[in-house]
Coordinates of C-alpha atoms in Angstrom, one line a residue:
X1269 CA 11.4 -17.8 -12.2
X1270 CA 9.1 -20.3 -11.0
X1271 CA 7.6 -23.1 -13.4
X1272 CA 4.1 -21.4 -12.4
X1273 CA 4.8 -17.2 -13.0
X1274 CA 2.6 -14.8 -10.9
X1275 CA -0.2 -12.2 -12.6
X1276 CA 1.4 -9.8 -10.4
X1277 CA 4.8 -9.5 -10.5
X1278 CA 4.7 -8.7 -14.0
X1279 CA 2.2 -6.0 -13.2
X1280 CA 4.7 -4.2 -10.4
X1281 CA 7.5 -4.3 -12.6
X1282 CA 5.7 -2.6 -15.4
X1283 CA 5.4 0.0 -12.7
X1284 CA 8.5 0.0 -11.7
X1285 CA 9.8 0.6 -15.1
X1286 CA 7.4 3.0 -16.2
X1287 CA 8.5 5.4 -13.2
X1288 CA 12.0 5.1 -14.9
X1289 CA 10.6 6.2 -18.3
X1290 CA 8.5 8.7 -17.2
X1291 CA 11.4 10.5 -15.4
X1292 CA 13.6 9.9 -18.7
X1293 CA 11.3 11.4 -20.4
X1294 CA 9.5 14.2 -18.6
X1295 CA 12.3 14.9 -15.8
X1296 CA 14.7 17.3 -17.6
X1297 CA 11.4 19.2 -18.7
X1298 CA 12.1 21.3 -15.1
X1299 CA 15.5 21.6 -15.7
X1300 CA 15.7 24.0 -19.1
X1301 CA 18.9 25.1 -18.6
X1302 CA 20.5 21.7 -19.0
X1303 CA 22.0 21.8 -22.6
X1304 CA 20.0 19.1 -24.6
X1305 CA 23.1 16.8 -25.4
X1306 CA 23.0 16.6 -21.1
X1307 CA 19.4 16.0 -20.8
X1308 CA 19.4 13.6 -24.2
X1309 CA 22.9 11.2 -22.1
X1310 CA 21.0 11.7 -18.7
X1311 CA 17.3 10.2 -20.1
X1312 CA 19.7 7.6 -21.7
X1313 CA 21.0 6.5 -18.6
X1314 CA 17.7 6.7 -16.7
X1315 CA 16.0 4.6 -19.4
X1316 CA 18.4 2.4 -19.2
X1317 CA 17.0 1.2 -15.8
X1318 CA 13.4 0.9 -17.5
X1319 CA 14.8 -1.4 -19.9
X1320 CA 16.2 -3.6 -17.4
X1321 CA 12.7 -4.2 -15.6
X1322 CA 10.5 -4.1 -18.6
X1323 CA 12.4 -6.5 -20.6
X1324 CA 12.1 -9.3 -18.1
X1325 CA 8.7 -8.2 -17.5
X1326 CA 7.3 -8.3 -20.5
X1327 CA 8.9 -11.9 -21.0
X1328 CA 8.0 -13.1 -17.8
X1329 CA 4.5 -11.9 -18.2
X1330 CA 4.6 -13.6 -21.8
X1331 CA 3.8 -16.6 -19.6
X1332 CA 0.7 -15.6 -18.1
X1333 CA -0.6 -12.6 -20.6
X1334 CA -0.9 -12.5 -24.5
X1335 CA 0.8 -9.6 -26.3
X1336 CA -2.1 -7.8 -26.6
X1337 CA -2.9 -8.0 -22.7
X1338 CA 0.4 -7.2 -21.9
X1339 CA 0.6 -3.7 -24.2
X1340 CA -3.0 -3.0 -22.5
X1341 CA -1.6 -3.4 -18.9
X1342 CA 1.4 -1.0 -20.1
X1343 CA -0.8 1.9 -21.5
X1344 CA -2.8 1.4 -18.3
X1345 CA 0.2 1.7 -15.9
X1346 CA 1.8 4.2 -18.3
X1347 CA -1.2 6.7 -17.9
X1348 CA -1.7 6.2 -14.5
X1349 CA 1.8 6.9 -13.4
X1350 CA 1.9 9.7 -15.2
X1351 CA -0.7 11.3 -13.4
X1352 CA 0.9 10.6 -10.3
X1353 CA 4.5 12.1 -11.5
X1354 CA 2.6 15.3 -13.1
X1355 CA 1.2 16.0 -9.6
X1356 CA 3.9 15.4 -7.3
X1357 CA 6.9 16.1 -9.7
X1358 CA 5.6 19.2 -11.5
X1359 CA 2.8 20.2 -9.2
X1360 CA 0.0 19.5 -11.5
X1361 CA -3.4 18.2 -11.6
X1362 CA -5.2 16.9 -14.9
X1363 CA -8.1 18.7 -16.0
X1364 CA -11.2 17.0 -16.6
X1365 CA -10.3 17.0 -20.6
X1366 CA -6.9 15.5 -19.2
X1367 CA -9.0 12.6 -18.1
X1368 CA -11.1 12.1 -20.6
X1369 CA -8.8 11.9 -23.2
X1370 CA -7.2 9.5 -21.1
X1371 CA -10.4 7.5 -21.2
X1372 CA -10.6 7.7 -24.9
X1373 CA -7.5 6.0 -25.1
X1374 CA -7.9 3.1 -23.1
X1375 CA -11.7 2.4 -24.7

């Protein structure tokens, strides 16, 4: 890492990692007839890849973000992939309640 870390990079790998959790989490939802030990070892191994983005990411963006700003960009990213993954994944759009809960949470 340079002696001068980037706003952005932090930013991308937050993404990059919260496409990993997402699938860990929500992926086996479309396969049901995966026993749950299966699904349980397989979001294991998935997350495993978040952990290895978001942990460097969060202490590389240490450097340029406090805590606080850092947990914001996350719930930011977090929600906004999401969306994306619940419409091209499972085929589904948010409802405007959806959204405005969404809202609620990051006001």
């Amino acid at each position: 890492m340079s002696a001068t870390p980037s706003w952005w990079l932090p930013i991308v790998m937050l993404t990059g990692s919260n496409v990993f959790m997402t699938m860990a989490w929500y992926g086996h939802l479309k396969h049901k007839g995966v026993p749950l030990w299966q699904a349980v070892l397989i979001s294991w191994g998935i997350a495993f890849f978040e952990y290895v983005i978001m942990v460097p990411a969060n202490r590389w963006g240490s450097f340029v973000y406090s805590p606080y700003q850092l947990k914001i960009i996350q719930e930011v990213v977090t929600l906004v992939v999401f969306i994306g993954f619940a419409l091209v994944y499972f085929g589904v759009r948010p409802q405007w309640n959806h959204l405005a809960a969404f809202l609620c949470i990051l006001l």
